[in-house]
Short mmCIF file of C-alpha atoms and ligand atoms in Angstrom, two decimals:
data_model
loop_
_atom_site.label_atom_id
_atom_site.label_comp_id
_atom_site.label_asym_id
_atom_site.label_seq_id
_atom_site.Cartn_x
_atom_site.Cartn_y
_atom_site.Cartn_z
CA MET A 27 102.63 125.49 75.43
CA PHE A 28 105.24 126.15 77.69
CA LEU A 29 105.86 127.21 81.12
CA THR A 30 109.66 128.28 82.44
CA VAL A 31 110.77 127.80 86.12
CA GLY A 32 113.67 130.20 87.08
CA THR A 33 115.85 130.91 90.26
CA THR A 34 118.35 133.58 91.16
CA GLY A 35 121.63 132.87 92.87
CA THR A 36 125.26 134.10 93.80
CA PRO A 37 128.65 133.45 92.93
CA GLU A 38 129.13 130.93 95.89
CA LYS A 39 125.55 129.42 95.43
CA PRO A 40 125.24 129.74 91.58
CA ALA A 41 121.58 129.49 89.94
CA THR A 42 122.74 127.59 87.27
CA ASP A 43 122.67 124.45 90.02
CA LEU A 44 119.29 124.36 88.59
CA GLY A 45 120.56 122.44 85.49
CA PHE A 46 121.58 119.54 88.46
CA LEU A 47 118.67 119.54 89.64
CA LEU A 48 116.73 119.33 86.60
CA HIS A 49 119.16 116.79 85.40
CA LYS A 50 119.39 119.12 82.00
CA HIS A 51 122.57 120.98 81.20
CA PRO A 52 121.94 124.83 81.03
CA GLY A 53 124.37 125.16 77.88
CA ARG A 54 122.22 122.75 75.65
CA SER A 55 119.23 122.69 74.14
CA GLN A 56 117.43 119.27 74.46
CA ALA A 57 114.35 117.56 72.67
CA PHE A 58 112.66 114.50 73.98
CA SER A 59 109.92 113.06 72.07
CA THR A 60 106.96 112.10 74.14
CA SER A 61 103.35 110.40 73.19
CA HIS A 62 101.79 113.69 72.32
CA GLY A 63 104.39 115.38 70.43
CA THR A 64 108.32 116.80 71.23
CA ALA A 65 109.33 118.50 74.61
CA HIS A 66 112.12 121.18 74.48
CA VAL A 67 113.77 122.02 77.57
CA LEU A 68 116.19 125.28 76.72
CA TYR A 69 117.38 128.15 79.09
CA PRO A 70 116.62 131.34 77.78
CA GLU A 71 119.30 132.90 80.81
CA ALA A 72 121.62 130.60 82.53
CA THR A 73 124.05 132.92 84.51
CA ALA A 74 125.51 132.56 88.31
CA GLU A 75 122.76 135.33 89.13
CA ARG A 76 119.72 134.39 87.00
CA CYS A 77 119.04 131.02 85.43
CA THR A 78 115.61 130.11 84.01
CA ALA A 79 114.72 126.62 82.39
CA ALA A 80 111.72 126.45 79.79
CA LEU A 81 109.62 123.62 79.08
CA LEU A 82 108.26 123.69 75.63
CA LEU A 83 105.63 121.37 74.31
CA GLU A 84 105.14 121.02 70.68
CA VAL A 85 101.86 118.95 70.40
CA ASP A 86 100.96 116.94 67.23
CA PRO A 87 96.99 117.73 67.14
CA VAL A 88 96.40 115.26 64.48
CA ALA A 89 98.53 112.51 66.75
CA LEU A 90 96.34 113.37 69.26
CA VAL A 91 93.30 112.73 67.71
CA ARG A 92 94.32 109.44 66.09
CA ARG A 93 95.30 108.13 69.44
CA GLY A 94 91.72 109.36 70.57
CA GLN A 95 92.81 111.93 72.98
CA GLY A 96 91.13 115.03 71.18
CA LYS A 97 88.02 114.23 72.93
CA GLY A 98 86.16 116.84 74.88
CA ARG A 99 85.06 116.50 78.54
CA GLY A 100 83.55 113.38 79.48
CA GLY A 101 85.07 111.57 76.94
CA ALA A 102 82.67 112.25 74.41
CA PRO A 103 83.97 113.06 70.24
CA ASP A 104 83.92 116.57 69.50
CA ALA A 105 82.56 117.50 66.37
CA ALA A 106 84.86 116.94 63.36
CA LEU A 107 86.46 120.16 63.30
CA ALA A 108 86.43 120.72 66.73
CA GLN A 109 89.36 117.65 67.04
CA TYR A 110 91.64 119.48 65.01
CA VAL A 111 90.88 122.99 66.00
CA ASN A 112 91.07 123.14 69.75
CA ASP A 113 93.26 124.57 72.44
CA ARG A 114 95.37 121.49 73.17
CA PRO A 115 98.44 122.35 71.26
CA TYR A 116 98.73 126.03 72.58
CA ALA A 117 97.21 125.98 76.47
CA ALA A 118 99.85 124.50 79.35
CA SER A 119 97.72 122.02 80.26
CA SER A 120 97.35 118.14 81.56
CA LEU A 121 99.42 117.25 78.35
CA LEU A 122 102.10 119.78 80.28
CA ALA A 123 102.02 118.30 82.97
CA VAL A 124 102.54 114.39 81.44
CA ALA A 125 105.75 116.14 79.99
CA LEU A 126 106.62 117.73 83.31
CA GLY A 127 106.28 114.42 84.48
CA SER A 128 108.52 112.58 82.40
CA VAL A 129 111.28 115.01 81.32
CA PHE A 130 112.10 116.44 84.93
CA ARG A 131 111.29 112.60 86.61
CA SER A 132 114.04 112.68 88.93
CA ALA A 133 113.52 116.27 89.67
CA LEU A 134 110.03 115.49 90.56
CA GLN A 135 111.06 112.57 92.89
CA GLY A 136 113.97 115.30 94.50
CA ARG A 137 116.85 113.05 93.33
CA CYS A 138 119.95 114.65 92.18
CA THR A 139 122.75 111.78 91.96
CA ALA A 140 125.23 114.52 90.76
CA ARG A 141 124.55 116.95 93.89
CA PRO A 142 122.40 114.85 96.68
CA GLU A 143 122.10 117.82 98.84
CA LEU A 144 120.36 119.82 96.20
CA PRO A 145 117.16 118.73 96.39
CA GLU A 146 116.36 119.42 100.37
CA GLN A 147 117.50 122.83 99.76
CA PRO A 148 114.26 125.81 99.45
CA LEU A 149 115.32 127.65 96.24
CA PRO A 150 113.95 131.65 95.18
CA LEU A 151 111.76 130.26 92.88
CA ARG A 152 109.94 132.04 89.87
CA VAL A 153 107.37 129.70 87.77
CA GLU A 154 105.41 131.22 85.02
CA ILE A 155 102.75 129.75 82.41
CA PRO A 156 101.61 132.13 80.29
CA ALA A 157 98.19 130.58 79.15
CA LEU A 158 96.76 128.39 81.61
CA PRO A 159 93.49 127.06 81.14
CA ALA A 160 91.79 127.68 84.52
CA ARG A 161 88.03 126.27 84.98
CA GLY A 162 87.19 128.69 87.79
CA GLY A 163 89.37 131.19 86.69
CA ALA A 164 91.79 133.31 88.51
CA GLU A 165 89.91 132.75 91.76
CA LEU A 166 90.66 129.26 91.82
CA VAL A 167 94.23 129.46 91.05
CA HIS A 168 94.69 131.11 94.10
CA ARG A 169 92.51 129.07 96.17
CA LEU A 170 94.85 125.86 94.86
CA PHE A 171 98.24 127.69 95.04
CA GLY A 172 97.44 130.23 97.94
CA PRO A 173 98.18 127.27 100.80
CA LEU A 174 101.28 125.64 99.40
CA GLY A 175 103.75 127.90 100.70
CA TRP A 176 104.19 130.82 98.10
CA ALA A 177 104.84 134.14 98.74
CA SER A 178 102.97 135.52 95.71
CA VAL A 179 100.75 134.07 93.54
CA THR A 180 99.76 136.11 90.63
CA ALA A 181 96.71 134.93 88.28
CA GLU A 182 95.94 137.29 85.14
CA PRO A 183 93.09 136.91 83.52
CA VAL A 184 94.25 136.73 79.65
CA PRO A 185 91.39 138.67 77.53
CA LEU A 186 89.38 136.82 74.72
CA ASP A 187 90.81 138.95 72.22
CA GLU A 188 92.64 142.05 73.40
CA HIS A 189 91.56 144.32 70.40
CA PHE A 190 88.21 143.71 71.58
CA PRO A 191 88.15 144.31 75.51
CA GLU A 192 84.44 144.21 75.94
CA TRP A 193 84.28 140.63 74.86
CA GLY A 194 85.48 139.75 78.18
CA ASP A 195 88.33 137.34 79.21
CA SER A 196 89.28 133.99 78.11
CA ARG A 197 89.23 130.96 80.37
CA TYR A 198 93.05 131.52 80.42
CA VAL A 199 95.13 132.88 82.89
CA ARG A 200 98.85 133.97 83.04
CA LEU A 201 100.04 132.29 86.29
CA VAL A 202 103.31 133.70 88.01
CA LEU A 203 104.21 131.81 91.35
CA GLU A 204 107.47 133.38 93.27
CA GLY A 205 108.84 132.04 96.63
CA GLU A 206 111.30 129.73 98.44
CA LEU A 207 110.43 126.36 97.65
CA ARG A 208 112.26 123.08 96.96
CA LEU A 209 112.33 122.55 93.47
CA ALA A 210 110.59 119.05 93.75
CA ASP A 211 107.73 120.54 96.13
CA ALA A 212 106.93 123.03 93.30
CA LEU A 213 107.11 120.48 90.60
CA ARG A 214 105.04 118.19 91.94
CA GLN A 215 102.28 120.97 92.54
CA LEU A 216 102.25 121.75 89.19
CA TYR A 217 102.07 118.17 87.76
CA VAL A 218 98.80 117.53 90.19
CA LEU A 219 97.44 121.45 89.77
CA LEU A 220 97.99 122.02 85.92
CA PRO A 221 95.44 118.81 84.95
CA VAL A 222 92.88 119.85 87.84
CA LEU A 223 93.20 123.71 86.94
CA ASP A 224 92.40 122.65 83.01
CA ASP A 225 89.85 120.26 83.96
CA ALA A 226 89.49 118.36 80.57
CA LYS A 227 92.07 115.49 81.08
CA HIS A 228 92.99 113.92 77.59
CA TYR A 229 93.53 110.37 78.92
CA TRP A 230 91.65 107.48 79.86
CA VAL A 231 92.06 107.87 83.41
CA ALA A 232 93.25 104.54 85.04
CA PRO A 233 93.27 103.25 88.48
CA ASP A 234 97.25 103.77 88.91
CA GLU A 235 96.20 107.50 88.44
CA VAL A 236 95.62 107.20 92.15
CA ASP A 237 99.05 106.02 93.37
CA LYS A 238 100.38 108.92 90.87
CA LEU A 239 98.36 111.90 92.21
CA LEU A 240 99.21 110.45 96.14
CA ARG A 241 103.13 110.11 95.21
CA ALA A 242 102.67 113.69 93.42
CA GLY A 243 100.62 115.03 96.70
CA ASP A 244 102.83 113.57 99.23
CA GLY A 245 103.43 116.24 101.76
CA TRP A 246 100.94 118.78 100.74
CA LEU A 247 97.60 117.40 99.28
CA ALA A 248 96.29 115.32 102.36
CA GLY A 249 96.09 118.78 104.47
CA HIS A 250 95.20 121.09 101.51
CA PRO A 251 92.03 122.54 102.26
CA GLU A 252 90.89 122.05 98.47
CA HIS A 253 91.96 118.46 98.72
CA ARG A 254 88.30 117.05 97.65
CA LEU A 255 88.20 119.34 94.47
CA ILE A 256 92.00 118.64 93.29
CA THR A 257 91.55 114.94 94.05
CA ALA A 258 88.04 114.94 91.90
CA ARG A 259 88.86 116.93 89.41
CA TYR A 260 92.47 115.04 89.09
CA LEU A 261 90.67 111.68 88.62
CA SER A 262 88.16 113.42 86.19
CA ARG A 263 84.97 112.90 88.54
CA ARG A 264 85.25 109.32 88.24
CA TRP A 265 83.64 108.58 91.36
CA GLY A 266 84.91 105.26 92.44
CA LEU A 267 88.59 106.24 92.05
CA THR A 268 88.05 109.38 93.71
CA ARG A 269 86.42 107.83 96.61
CA ASP A 270 89.44 105.00 96.89
CA ALA A 271 92.10 108.31 96.88
CA MET A 272 89.95 109.86 99.63
CA GLU A 273 89.90 107.10 101.83
CA ARG A 274 93.52 106.92 101.28
CA LEU A 275 94.30 110.51 102.20
CA GLU A 276 91.95 109.83 105.19
CA LEU A 277 94.07 106.94 106.30
CA VAL A 278 97.43 109.23 105.79
CA ARG A 279 95.45 111.65 108.19
CA LEU A 280 94.47 109.40 110.82
CA ALA A 281 97.97 107.66 110.78
CA GLU A 282 99.60 111.15 111.28
CA ALA A 283 97.28 111.60 114.32
CA ASP A 284 97.79 108.74 116.25
CA GLY A 285 101.11 107.36 114.87
CA SER A 286 102.80 107.37 118.04
CA GLU A 287 100.02 105.73 120.08
CA VAL A 288 101.17 101.85 118.47
CA GLU A 289 104.54 101.66 120.52
CA ASP A 290 103.30 102.83 123.73
CA ILE A 291 100.39 100.24 124.08
CA ASP A 292 101.85 97.30 122.38
CA ASN A 293 104.77 97.75 125.12
CA ALA A 294 103.07 98.15 127.65
CA VAL A 295 101.05 94.77 127.20
CA ASP A 296 104.38 93.19 126.56
CA GLU A 297 105.69 94.80 130.07
CA GLY A 298 102.65 93.32 131.54
CA GLN A 299 103.46 89.87 131.09
CA ASP A 300 107.01 90.31 130.57
CA THR A 301 108.52 91.77 133.87
CA GLU A 302 108.83 88.52 136.15
CA GLU A 303 109.04 85.64 133.98
CA ARG A 304 110.62 86.90 131.24
CA PRO A 305 113.44 89.11 131.28
CA VAL A 306 113.56 90.12 127.48
CA PRO A 307 110.42 91.66 126.10
CA LEU A 308 108.21 90.04 123.88
CA ALA A 309 109.21 93.31 121.36
CA GLU A 310 112.75 92.23 121.29
CA ARG A 311 112.26 88.36 121.18
CA ARG A 312 110.25 89.40 117.98
CA ARG A 313 113.11 91.25 116.45
CA GLU A 314 115.45 88.39 117.32
CA ALA A 315 113.14 85.91 115.79
CA ILE A 316 112.92 88.23 112.45
CA LEU A 317 116.33 88.89 112.29
CA ALA A 318 117.32 84.92 112.74
CA ALA A 319 115.02 84.20 110.13
CA LEU A 320 116.41 87.01 107.70
CA ARG A 321 119.86 86.04 108.70
CA GLU A 322 119.19 82.33 107.89
CA ALA A 323 117.22 83.37 104.22
CA GLY A 324 120.47 85.22 103.25
CA ALA A 325 118.68 88.20 102.85
CA ARG A 326 120.76 91.69 102.08
CA ARG A 327 118.22 94.11 100.66
CA VAL A 328 115.17 94.10 103.04
CA LEU A 329 111.87 95.87 103.27
CA ASP A 330 110.82 96.61 106.62
CA LEU A 331 106.80 97.22 105.69
CA GLY A 332 104.63 98.99 108.28
CA CYS A 333 108.00 99.73 110.01
CA GLY A 334 106.51 102.07 112.78
CA GLN A 335 109.11 103.96 114.52
CA GLY A 336 112.08 102.24 113.23
CA GLN A 337 113.09 99.36 116.04
CA LEU A 338 113.60 97.12 113.50
CA VAL A 339 115.20 99.02 110.99
CA GLN A 340 117.64 100.42 113.55
CA ALA A 341 118.72 96.70 114.56
CA LEU A 342 118.76 95.72 110.69
CA LEU A 343 121.23 98.58 110.46
CA LYS A 344 123.67 97.17 113.50
CA ASP A 345 124.28 94.07 111.30
CA LEU A 346 126.69 94.76 108.09
CA ALA A 347 124.85 91.67 106.35
CA PHE A 348 122.09 93.85 105.43
CA THR A 349 123.37 96.17 102.76
CA GLU A 350 119.99 97.82 101.95
CA ILE A 351 117.40 98.39 104.46
CA VAL A 352 113.97 100.35 103.51
CA GLY A 353 111.22 100.79 106.30
CA VAL A 354 108.07 101.68 104.82
CA ASP A 355 105.06 103.07 106.55
CA VAL A 356 101.65 105.05 105.83
CA SER A 357 101.81 107.34 108.85
CA MET A 358 104.50 110.34 108.31
CA LYS A 359 104.44 110.92 112.12
CA ALA A 360 105.81 107.22 112.73
CA LEU A 361 108.43 107.94 110.20
CA SER A 362 109.43 110.86 111.21
CA VAL A 363 110.14 109.19 115.06
CA ALA A 364 111.97 106.65 113.15
CA ALA A 365 114.38 109.07 111.42
CA LYS A 366 115.22 110.81 114.80
CA ARG A 367 115.61 107.42 115.89
CA LEU A 368 117.93 106.33 113.52
CA ARG A 369 119.45 110.24 113.49
CA LEU A 370 119.14 110.06 109.69
CA ASP A 371 120.16 113.31 109.62
CA ARG A 372 123.56 112.99 111.35
CA MET A 373 124.60 109.46 110.07
CA GLY A 374 127.77 109.24 108.33
CA GLU A 375 127.50 108.60 104.45
CA ARG A 376 128.12 104.79 104.67
CA GLN A 377 125.36 104.16 106.83
CA SER A 378 122.92 106.65 105.30
CA SER A 379 123.41 104.83 101.68
CA ARG A 380 122.21 101.54 103.53
CA VAL A 381 118.63 102.76 104.87
CA ARG A 382 115.72 104.94 103.49
CA LEU A 383 112.24 105.63 104.64
CA LEU A 384 109.19 105.60 102.34
CA GLN A 385 105.83 106.99 102.97
CA GLY A 386 103.40 104.30 101.44
CA SER A 387 100.28 102.13 101.64
CA LEU A 388 100.78 98.95 101.84
CA ALA A 389 97.19 98.37 100.31
CA TYR A 390 98.29 99.10 96.76
CA THR A 391 101.23 98.09 94.74
CA ASP A 392 104.28 100.12 94.52
CA LYS A 393 107.04 99.58 92.10
CA ARG A 394 109.24 101.31 94.16
CA LEU A 395 109.30 97.55 96.65
CA ALA A 396 109.93 95.64 93.69
CA GLY A 397 113.09 93.48 93.74
CA TYR A 398 114.23 92.83 97.33
CA ASP A 399 115.59 89.68 98.84
CA ALA A 400 113.20 89.94 101.81
CA ALA A 401 110.03 92.11 103.41
CA VAL A 402 109.02 91.73 107.25
CA LEU A 403 105.81 92.51 108.01
CA SER A 404 106.22 92.64 111.42
CA GLU A 405 102.39 93.11 113.60
CA VAL A 406 101.25 94.83 110.62
CA ILE A 407 98.43 92.66 109.14
CA GLU A 408 96.17 92.98 112.34
CA HIS A 409 96.06 97.18 111.84
CA LEU A 410 94.35 96.43 108.20
CA ASP A 411 90.65 95.72 108.04
CA LEU A 412 90.27 92.23 107.04
CA PRO A 413 88.27 92.87 103.50
CA ARG A 414 91.33 95.36 102.80
CA LEU A 415 93.95 92.32 103.20
CA PRO A 416 93.72 90.63 99.82
CA ALA A 417 95.11 94.15 98.52
CA LEU A 418 98.33 94.05 101.30
CA GLU A 419 98.66 90.31 100.01
CA TYR A 420 98.39 91.42 96.23
CA ALA A 421 100.69 94.29 96.69
CA VAL A 422 103.73 92.42 98.78
CA PHE A 423 103.25 88.72 97.97
CA GLY A 424 102.06 89.13 94.09
CA SER A 425 103.81 92.65 93.27
CA ALA A 426 106.69 93.35 95.26
CA ARG A 427 107.39 89.50 95.70
CA PRO A 428 110.35 89.33 97.68
CA ARG A 429 112.09 85.86 97.85
CA THR A 430 111.28 85.97 101.54
CA VAL A 431 108.47 87.34 103.20
CA VAL A 432 108.27 87.61 107.23
CA VAL A 433 104.79 88.02 109.07
CA THR A 434 104.23 88.18 112.79
CA THR A 435 100.97 88.78 114.60
CA PRO A 436 99.85 88.52 117.94
CA ASN A 437 98.07 84.61 118.74
CA VAL A 438 94.72 85.47 120.27
CA GLU A 439 94.48 82.10 121.89
CA CYS A 440 97.28 83.22 124.30
CA ASN A 441 95.51 86.56 125.40
CA VAL A 442 93.79 84.71 128.45
CA ARG A 443 97.21 84.76 129.78
CA TRP A 444 97.69 88.30 130.11
CA GLU A 445 95.99 89.47 133.51
CA SER A 446 95.74 93.11 132.50
CA LEU A 447 93.91 92.44 129.26
CA PRO A 448 90.14 92.35 129.71
CA ALA A 449 88.56 88.96 128.57
CA GLY A 450 87.60 89.18 124.86
CA HIS A 451 89.90 92.09 124.15
CA VAL A 452 92.53 92.90 121.77
CA ARG A 453 95.74 94.11 122.72
CA HIS A 454 95.47 96.97 120.87
CA ARG A 455 92.97 99.42 120.32
CA ASP A 456 93.60 99.64 116.47
CA HIS A 457 93.79 95.94 116.09
CA ARG A 458 91.08 95.06 113.65
CA PHE A 459 91.41 91.42 114.35
CA GLU A 460 93.67 88.72 116.14
CA TRP A 461 94.06 85.39 115.26
CA THR A 462 94.24 81.87 116.95
CA ARG A 463 96.89 79.64 115.56
CA GLU A 464 95.04 77.89 113.29
CA GLU A 465 93.13 81.12 111.44
CA PHE A 466 96.87 82.31 111.08
CA ARG A 467 98.07 78.91 109.37
CA THR A 468 94.63 79.09 107.00
CA TRP A 469 95.44 82.49 106.01
CA SER A 470 99.20 81.80 105.14
CA ALA A 471 98.75 78.63 103.91
CA GLY A 472 96.01 80.30 101.30
CA ILE A 473 98.75 82.62 100.44
CA ALA A 474 101.48 80.21 99.68
CA GLU A 475 99.20 78.54 97.51
CA ARG A 476 98.02 81.20 95.71
CA TYR A 477 101.22 82.90 94.98
CA GLY A 478 104.00 80.33 95.17
CA TYR A 479 105.50 80.42 97.93
CA ALA A 480 106.29 77.51 100.55
CA VAL A 481 105.67 78.43 104.30
CA ALA A 482 107.27 77.48 107.71
CA TYR A 483 105.62 78.76 111.38
CA VAL A 484 107.88 79.55 114.02
CA PRO A 485 106.66 80.30 117.70
CA VAL A 486 108.13 83.73 119.26
CA GLY A 487 107.88 83.78 122.73
CA GLU A 488 107.48 80.64 125.51
CA ASP A 489 105.52 78.28 123.36
CA ASP A 490 102.86 77.29 125.79
CA PRO A 491 101.59 73.83 125.46
CA GLU A 492 97.88 74.78 125.59
CA VAL A 493 97.60 78.21 124.01
CA GLY A 494 100.79 78.46 122.15
CA PRO A 495 103.29 81.40 121.79
CA PRO A 496 102.08 84.98 122.31
CA THR A 497 103.63 85.88 118.98
CA GLN A 498 103.24 83.67 115.98
CA MET A 499 105.26 84.04 112.95
CA ALA A 500 105.21 82.54 109.20
CA VAL A 501 108.67 82.66 107.02
CA PHE A 502 107.26 82.62 103.21
CA THR A 503 109.99 81.46 100.66
CA THR A 504 109.22 82.04 96.99
CA LEU A 505 108.75 78.17 95.07
CA THR A 506 110.34 79.58 91.76
CA ALA A 507 113.40 81.51 90.90
CA ASP A 508 111.51 83.84 88.85
CA THR A 509 110.16 87.03 90.15
CA THR A 510 107.21 89.57 88.38
CA ALA A 511 109.82 92.02 89.49
CA ALA A 512 112.07 91.20 86.62
CA THR A 513 109.60 92.82 83.99
CA ASP A 514 109.76 96.07 85.91
CA THR A 515 112.21 97.92 84.04
CA THR A 516 111.71 101.26 86.57
CA PRO A 517 114.68 102.58 87.70
CA LYS A 518 114.89 102.07 91.33
CA GLU A 519 115.23 105.26 93.54
CA GLY A 520 118.68 106.10 93.83
CA GLU A 521 120.15 105.12 90.47
CA ALA A 522 120.70 107.30 88.11
CA ALA A 523 118.15 108.81 85.99
N1 SAH B 20 106.15 96.86 112.38
C1 SAH B 20 106.67 97.52 113.55
C2 SAH B 20 105.24 98.51 113.89
C3 SAH B 20 103.90 97.84 113.77
S1 SAH B 20 102.21 98.94 114.43
C4 SAH B 20 106.38 96.55 114.85
O1 SAH B 20 106.69 95.59 114.94
O2 SAH B 20 106.63 97.41 115.90
C5 SAH B 20 101.34 98.80 112.68
C6 SAH B 20 102.48 99.69 111.74
O3 SAH B 20 101.79 99.47 110.30
C7 SAH B 20 102.04 101.05 112.01
O4 SAH B 20 103.29 101.88 111.90
C8 SAH B 20 101.14 101.43 110.96
O5 SAH B 20 101.53 102.81 110.69
C9 SAH B 20 101.40 100.71 109.75
N2 SAH B 20 100.37 100.85 109.00
C10 SAH B 20 98.94 100.36 109.23
N3 SAH B 20 98.26 100.36 107.67
C11 SAH B 20 99.36 100.51 107.10
C12 SAH B 20 99.20 100.38 105.40
N4 SAH B 20 98.12 100.18 104.81
N5 SAH B 20 100.31 101.17 104.75
C13 SAH B 20 101.44 100.93 105.41
N6 SAH B 20 101.61 100.99 106.87
C14 SAH B 20 100.68 100.90 107.38
#
């Protein structure tokens, strides 16, 4: 089974740049052993004008059966013979997608250490897969690839036997995609859509498949008209997982739709209270308190989880003690506002090497977040439904496990002091809850206990003798030097592949 990816170029912009993007030298043929056989990468042509890379997967059918993966749809074992005589070795399928994901991992992630500017540039691409199993036929291939920015999508049915046209077509098509796309986008589409078209996933679908799907689908899946079919098939009709993925896509869409409101309402409330007695807005005091806690902890590499529109990231950047700052948010819209605020595109190299914005949901573990000194959750927890909070707790305190975690949240007792806020109302309509000081302390103490952290509480804003401060802050510090992150050997983004 194989696929080719080709591009064209000029002497100034040679097509052989493809080799940098794929992290595979055009002058060599390379072989990689994968769990299902050997993957070869070679370049049938490599000139400045035209360069084509081929990924060829030599599947070991016996190994497949031994691994219990020669099974048919639904996981039922096929008849004995069919286990050995099936199309797995020949057709492009989910196995090819898996090989693509591992052999071209950096390219899929849009990373190119040698030429960092390359992954961002759309290239004239031509992808060909001579034998693509497509349940749903050419028509479905068009529905899936059609909305993804290709100038042309060709899906020719492959006849069952060319000598006997009356037998009709096989379930294979020859797929050719042509258009100007970024290589990473093209590869991520293939990574998801090959198994979707194959619809006979060869391995047991594990919960982390949802993460893989959402990561590979970042930027194109949520808005795809066929996202339901794609999600359901990719997850092999495991409805629990599918529902989970659908929920998360929905969350992405919602966040995209209303991301910009967060700041306005939050600040409007602050101003209502701050104008007379307090020259410094509460949001600013919060940032100062967080920065002070981070400095005191000696943190250098910091995560701002639920960074919103990037105000704290901006403040962190001004202090050179912070060497690496990563803003994470579920909302693309908030992130794009943050990118503008930070002028990411016009930043000098030294500054831009210190900062990154990532899209991701905090309700799921994320390997990219492991190994940092500190994480901040500023006014974020109250945006999650209470039943989802334990998932965030695990993702942050259990999985990412930074040495220090700073959490701020409104103190609901203080709301009676806000004249503009009707009694019993939360401060922002997206707040799912607001806690009293006691509720926050109970929650924090539970986390400290379960995950092995010590916790200290810091009032932010004027600490009213009766109702307490408007913002409550907890600073968690790990009790043990060990981090579960140490067992994670995945290279962090930005490191060489
Ligand atoms: N930290 C910023 C923004 C707080 S608003 C500040 O202090 O001003 C809450 C932010 O959390 C929003 O940007 C929202 O998009 C983000 N958010 C909500 N749920 C999230 C989730 N599950 N994963 C990641 N971010 C989330």
